[in-house]
One Martini backbone bead per residue (centre of mass of N, CA, C, O) as a GRO file, in nm:
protein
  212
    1UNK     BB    1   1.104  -0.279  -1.555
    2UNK     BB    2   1.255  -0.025  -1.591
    3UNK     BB    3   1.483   0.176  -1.728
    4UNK     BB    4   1.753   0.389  -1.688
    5UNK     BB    5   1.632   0.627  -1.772
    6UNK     BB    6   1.411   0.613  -1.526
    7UNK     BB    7   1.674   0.614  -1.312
    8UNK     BB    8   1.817   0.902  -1.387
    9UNK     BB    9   1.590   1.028  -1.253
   10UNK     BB   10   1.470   1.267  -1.066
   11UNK     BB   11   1.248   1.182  -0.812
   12UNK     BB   12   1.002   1.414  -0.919
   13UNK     BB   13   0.994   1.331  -1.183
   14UNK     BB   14   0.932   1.035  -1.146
   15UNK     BB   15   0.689   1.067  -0.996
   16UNK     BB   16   0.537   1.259  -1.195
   17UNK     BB   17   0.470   1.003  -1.376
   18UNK     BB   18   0.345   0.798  -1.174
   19UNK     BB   19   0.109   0.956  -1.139
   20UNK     BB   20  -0.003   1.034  -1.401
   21UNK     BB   21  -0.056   0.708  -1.457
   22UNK     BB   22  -0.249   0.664  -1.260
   23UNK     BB   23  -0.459   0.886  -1.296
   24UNK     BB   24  -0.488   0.722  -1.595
   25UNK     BB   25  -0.588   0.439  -1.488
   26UNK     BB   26  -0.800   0.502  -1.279
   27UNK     BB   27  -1.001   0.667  -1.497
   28UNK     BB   28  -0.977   0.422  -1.744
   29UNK     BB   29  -0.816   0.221  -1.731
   30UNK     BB   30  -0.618   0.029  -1.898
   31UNK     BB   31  -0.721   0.008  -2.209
   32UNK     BB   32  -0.767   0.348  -2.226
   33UNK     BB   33  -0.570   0.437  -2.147
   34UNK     BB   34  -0.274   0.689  -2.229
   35UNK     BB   35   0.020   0.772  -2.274
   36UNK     BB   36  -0.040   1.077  -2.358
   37UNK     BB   37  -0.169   1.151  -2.102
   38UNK     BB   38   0.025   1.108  -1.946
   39UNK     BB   39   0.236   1.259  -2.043
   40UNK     BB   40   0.098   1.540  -2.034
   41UNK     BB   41   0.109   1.557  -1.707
   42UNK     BB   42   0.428   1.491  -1.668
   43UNK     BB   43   0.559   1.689  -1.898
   44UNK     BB   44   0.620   1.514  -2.136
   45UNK     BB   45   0.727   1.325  -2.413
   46UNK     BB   46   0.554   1.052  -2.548
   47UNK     BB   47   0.875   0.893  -2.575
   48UNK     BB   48   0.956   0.921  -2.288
   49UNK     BB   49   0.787   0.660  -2.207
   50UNK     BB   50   0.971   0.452  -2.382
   51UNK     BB   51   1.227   0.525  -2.227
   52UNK     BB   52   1.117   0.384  -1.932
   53UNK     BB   53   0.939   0.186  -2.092
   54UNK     BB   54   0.794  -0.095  -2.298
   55UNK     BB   55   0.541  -0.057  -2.186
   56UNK     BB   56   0.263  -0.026  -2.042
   57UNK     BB   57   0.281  -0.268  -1.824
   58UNK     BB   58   0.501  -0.203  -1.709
   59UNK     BB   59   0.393   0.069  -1.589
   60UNK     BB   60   0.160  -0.065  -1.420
   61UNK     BB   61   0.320  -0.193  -1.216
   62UNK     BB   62   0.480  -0.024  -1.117
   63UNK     BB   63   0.266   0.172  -1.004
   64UNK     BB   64   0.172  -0.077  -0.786
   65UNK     BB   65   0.457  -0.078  -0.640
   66UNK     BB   66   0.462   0.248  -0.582
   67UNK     BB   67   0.241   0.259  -0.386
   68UNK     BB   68   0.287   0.107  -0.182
   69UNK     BB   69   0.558   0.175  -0.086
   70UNK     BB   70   0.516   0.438  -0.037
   71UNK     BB   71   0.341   0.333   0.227
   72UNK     BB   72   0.603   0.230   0.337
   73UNK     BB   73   0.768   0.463   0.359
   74UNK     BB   74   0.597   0.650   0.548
   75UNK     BB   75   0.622   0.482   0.784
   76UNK     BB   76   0.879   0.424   0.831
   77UNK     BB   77   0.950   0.689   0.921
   78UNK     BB   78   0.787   0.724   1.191
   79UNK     BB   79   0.854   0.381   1.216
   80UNK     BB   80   1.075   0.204   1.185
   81UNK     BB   81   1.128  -0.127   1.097
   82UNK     BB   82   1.321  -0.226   1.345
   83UNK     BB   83   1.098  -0.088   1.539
   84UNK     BB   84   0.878  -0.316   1.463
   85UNK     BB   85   0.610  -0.483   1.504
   86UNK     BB   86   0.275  -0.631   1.464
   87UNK     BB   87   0.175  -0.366   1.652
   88UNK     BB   88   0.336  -0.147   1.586
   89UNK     BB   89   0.205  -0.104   1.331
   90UNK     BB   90  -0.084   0.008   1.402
   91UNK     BB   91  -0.012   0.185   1.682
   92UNK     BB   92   0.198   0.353   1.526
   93UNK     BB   93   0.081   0.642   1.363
   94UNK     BB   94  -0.255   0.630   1.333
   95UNK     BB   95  -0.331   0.922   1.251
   96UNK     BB   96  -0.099   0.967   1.034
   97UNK     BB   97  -0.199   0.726   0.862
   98UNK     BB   98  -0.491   0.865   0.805
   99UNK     BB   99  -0.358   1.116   0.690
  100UNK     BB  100  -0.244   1.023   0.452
  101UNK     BB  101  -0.476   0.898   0.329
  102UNK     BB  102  -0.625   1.216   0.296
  103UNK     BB  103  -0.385   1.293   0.103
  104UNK     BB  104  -0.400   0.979  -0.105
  105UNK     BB  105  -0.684   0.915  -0.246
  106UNK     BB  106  -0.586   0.798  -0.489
  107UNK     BB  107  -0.388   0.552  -0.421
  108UNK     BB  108  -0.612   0.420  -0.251
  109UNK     BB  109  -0.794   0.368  -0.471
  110UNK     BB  110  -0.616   0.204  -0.650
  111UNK     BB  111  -0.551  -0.020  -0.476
  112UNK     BB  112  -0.808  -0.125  -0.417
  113UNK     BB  113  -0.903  -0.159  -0.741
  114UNK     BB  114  -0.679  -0.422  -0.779
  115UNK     BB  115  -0.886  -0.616  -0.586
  116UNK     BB  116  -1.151  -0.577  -0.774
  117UNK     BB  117  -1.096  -0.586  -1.098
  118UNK     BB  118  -1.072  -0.347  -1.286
  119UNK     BB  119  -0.791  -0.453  -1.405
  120UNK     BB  120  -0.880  -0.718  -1.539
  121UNK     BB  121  -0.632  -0.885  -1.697
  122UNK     BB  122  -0.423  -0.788  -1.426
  123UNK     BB  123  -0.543  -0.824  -1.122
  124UNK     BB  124  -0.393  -1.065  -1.078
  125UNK     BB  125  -0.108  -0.989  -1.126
  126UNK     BB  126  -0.137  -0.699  -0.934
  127UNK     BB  127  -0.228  -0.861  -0.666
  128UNK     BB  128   0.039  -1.070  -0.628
  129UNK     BB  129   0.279  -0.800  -0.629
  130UNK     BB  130   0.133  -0.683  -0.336
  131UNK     BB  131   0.179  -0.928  -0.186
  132UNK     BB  132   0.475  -1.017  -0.180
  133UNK     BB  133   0.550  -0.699  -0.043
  134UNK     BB  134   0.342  -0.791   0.202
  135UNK     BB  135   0.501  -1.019   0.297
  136UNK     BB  136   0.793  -0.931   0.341
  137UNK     BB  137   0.684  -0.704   0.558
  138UNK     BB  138   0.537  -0.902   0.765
  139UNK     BB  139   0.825  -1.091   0.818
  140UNK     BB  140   0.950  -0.856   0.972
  141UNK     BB  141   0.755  -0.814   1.174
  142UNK     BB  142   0.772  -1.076   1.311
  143UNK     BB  143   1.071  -1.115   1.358
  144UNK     BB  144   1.105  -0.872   1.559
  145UNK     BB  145   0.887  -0.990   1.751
  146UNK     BB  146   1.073  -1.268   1.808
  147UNK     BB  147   1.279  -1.069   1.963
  148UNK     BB  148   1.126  -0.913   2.138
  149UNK     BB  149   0.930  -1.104   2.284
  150UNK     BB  150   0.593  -1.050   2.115
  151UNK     BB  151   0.621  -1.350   1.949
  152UNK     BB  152   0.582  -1.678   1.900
  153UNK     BB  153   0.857  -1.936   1.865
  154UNK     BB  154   0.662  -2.242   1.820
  155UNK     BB  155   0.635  -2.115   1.551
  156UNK     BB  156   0.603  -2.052   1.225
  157UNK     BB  157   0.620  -1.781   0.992
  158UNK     BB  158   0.356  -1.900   0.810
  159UNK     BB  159   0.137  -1.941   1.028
  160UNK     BB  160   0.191  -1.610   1.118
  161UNK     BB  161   0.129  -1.526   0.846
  162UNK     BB  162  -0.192  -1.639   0.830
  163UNK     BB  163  -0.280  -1.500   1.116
  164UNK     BB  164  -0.246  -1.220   1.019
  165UNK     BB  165  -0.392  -1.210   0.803
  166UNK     BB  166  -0.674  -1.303   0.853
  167UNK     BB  167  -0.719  -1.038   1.050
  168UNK     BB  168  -0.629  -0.804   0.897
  169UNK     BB  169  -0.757  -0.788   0.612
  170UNK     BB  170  -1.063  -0.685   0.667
  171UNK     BB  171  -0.948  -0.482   0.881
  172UNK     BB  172  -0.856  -0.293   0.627
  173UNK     BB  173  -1.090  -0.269   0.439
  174UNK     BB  174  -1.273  -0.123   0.656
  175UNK     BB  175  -1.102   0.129   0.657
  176UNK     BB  176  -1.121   0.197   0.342
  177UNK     BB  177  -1.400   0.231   0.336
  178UNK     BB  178  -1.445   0.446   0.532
  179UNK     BB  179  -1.286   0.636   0.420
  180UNK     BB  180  -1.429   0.651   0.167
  181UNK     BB  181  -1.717   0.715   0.257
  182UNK     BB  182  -1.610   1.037   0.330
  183UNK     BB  183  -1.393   1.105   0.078
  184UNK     BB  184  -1.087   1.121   0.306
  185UNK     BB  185  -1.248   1.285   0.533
  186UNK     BB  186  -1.236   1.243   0.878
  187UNK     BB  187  -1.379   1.301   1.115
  188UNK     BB  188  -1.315   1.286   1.490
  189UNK     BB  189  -1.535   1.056   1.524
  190UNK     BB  190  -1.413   0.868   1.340
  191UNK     BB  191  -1.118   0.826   1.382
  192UNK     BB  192  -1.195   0.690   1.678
  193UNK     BB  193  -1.355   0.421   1.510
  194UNK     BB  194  -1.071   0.354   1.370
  195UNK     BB  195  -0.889   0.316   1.618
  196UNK     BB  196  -1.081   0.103   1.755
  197UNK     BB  197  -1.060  -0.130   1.527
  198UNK     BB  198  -0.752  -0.162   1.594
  199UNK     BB  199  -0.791  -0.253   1.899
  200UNK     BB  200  -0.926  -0.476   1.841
  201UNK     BB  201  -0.707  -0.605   1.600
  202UNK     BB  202  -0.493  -0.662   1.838
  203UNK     BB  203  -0.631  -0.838   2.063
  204UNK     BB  204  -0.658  -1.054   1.886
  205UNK     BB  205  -0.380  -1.095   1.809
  206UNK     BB  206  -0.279  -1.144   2.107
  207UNK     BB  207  -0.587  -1.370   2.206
  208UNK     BB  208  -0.797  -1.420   2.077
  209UNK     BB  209  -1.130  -1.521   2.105
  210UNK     BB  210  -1.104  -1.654   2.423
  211UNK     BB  211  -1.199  -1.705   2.729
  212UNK     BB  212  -1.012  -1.649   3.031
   0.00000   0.00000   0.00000
């Protein structure tokens, strides 16, 4: 975790910091990374990233849970998490989610090559503080769906989210990769069979694979 003195930092500059640290983590890998090119990115003093940080590694995970987190306070923006089931975290401001991507590409790739194993030894202790935090809000959008009476209560919670995870976890690879072969630019007719994916993998969701 940062230190106080990196949470007495006023936001923007928060912010400055870890993107910087991402963008050098990106482009070298957390071993050739280095403290002084965060530092120069960031606009600080390569000194003041020890007084935010105990060391790289801690800076690096913290990096990780910043990526997501950003990621998931920007959907809430746009539909509160307390008004979303399963269905609606996909269906509700796709076009605007699918432009975030485009807004932010290196955040994007970052998040990727975190599960592809990029960074050597750390990808598995980072990608596992990923699922963690994807998990408490995917159980939160459960729950939602049990209150609102559209995902079924006579299952655990536990069940139904290895089912959400299962149907879910492929089709979110396959459309990051398509946007990712775009460059994050998708035309409206590319935004279009990303959103038709999305309507198959809720179909999927709500009817699972057999014929009526």
């Amino acid at each position: 975790m940062p230190k106080r003195t990196f949470h007495r930092l006023d936001d923007d500059k928060k912010e400055r910091v870890i993107r910087a640290a991402i963008e050098e983590f990106q482009a070298r890998g957390f071993e050739n990374a280095k403290i002084e090119a965060i530092a120069r990115g960031a606009g600080v003093a390569k000194g003041s990233i020890y007084q935010y940080f105990d060391d790289k590694k801690e800076l690096f995970l913290y990096c990780v849970t910043w990526a997501l987190e950003y990621f998931m306070k920007a959907i809430d923006r746009q539909t509160p998490l307390q008004d979303m089931d399963v269905y609606d975290y996909f269906l509700s401001g796709s076009r605007e989610r699918f432009e975030l991507l485009k807004q932010e590409p290196l955040l994007v790739a970052f998040s990727m090559e975190i599960y592809t194993g990029k960074f050597g030894s750390l990808a598995l202790e980072a990608s596992r503080e990923l699922s963690r935090i994807g998990e408490e809000y995917e159980l939160r959008l459960i729950a939602n769906g049990k209150r609102k009476g559209t995902i079924r209560e006579d299952l655990d919670d536990k069940t139904l989210l290895l089912f959400f995870q299962g149907v879910t976890e492929k089709f979110d690879a396959e459309i990051m990769e398509k946007v990712k072969s775009v460059d994050y630019n998708p035309t409206e007719e590319q935004y279009r069979e990303m959103e038709n994916v999305l309507k198959n993998m809720i179909s999927l969701l709500k009817q699972g694979m057999g014929r009526n």
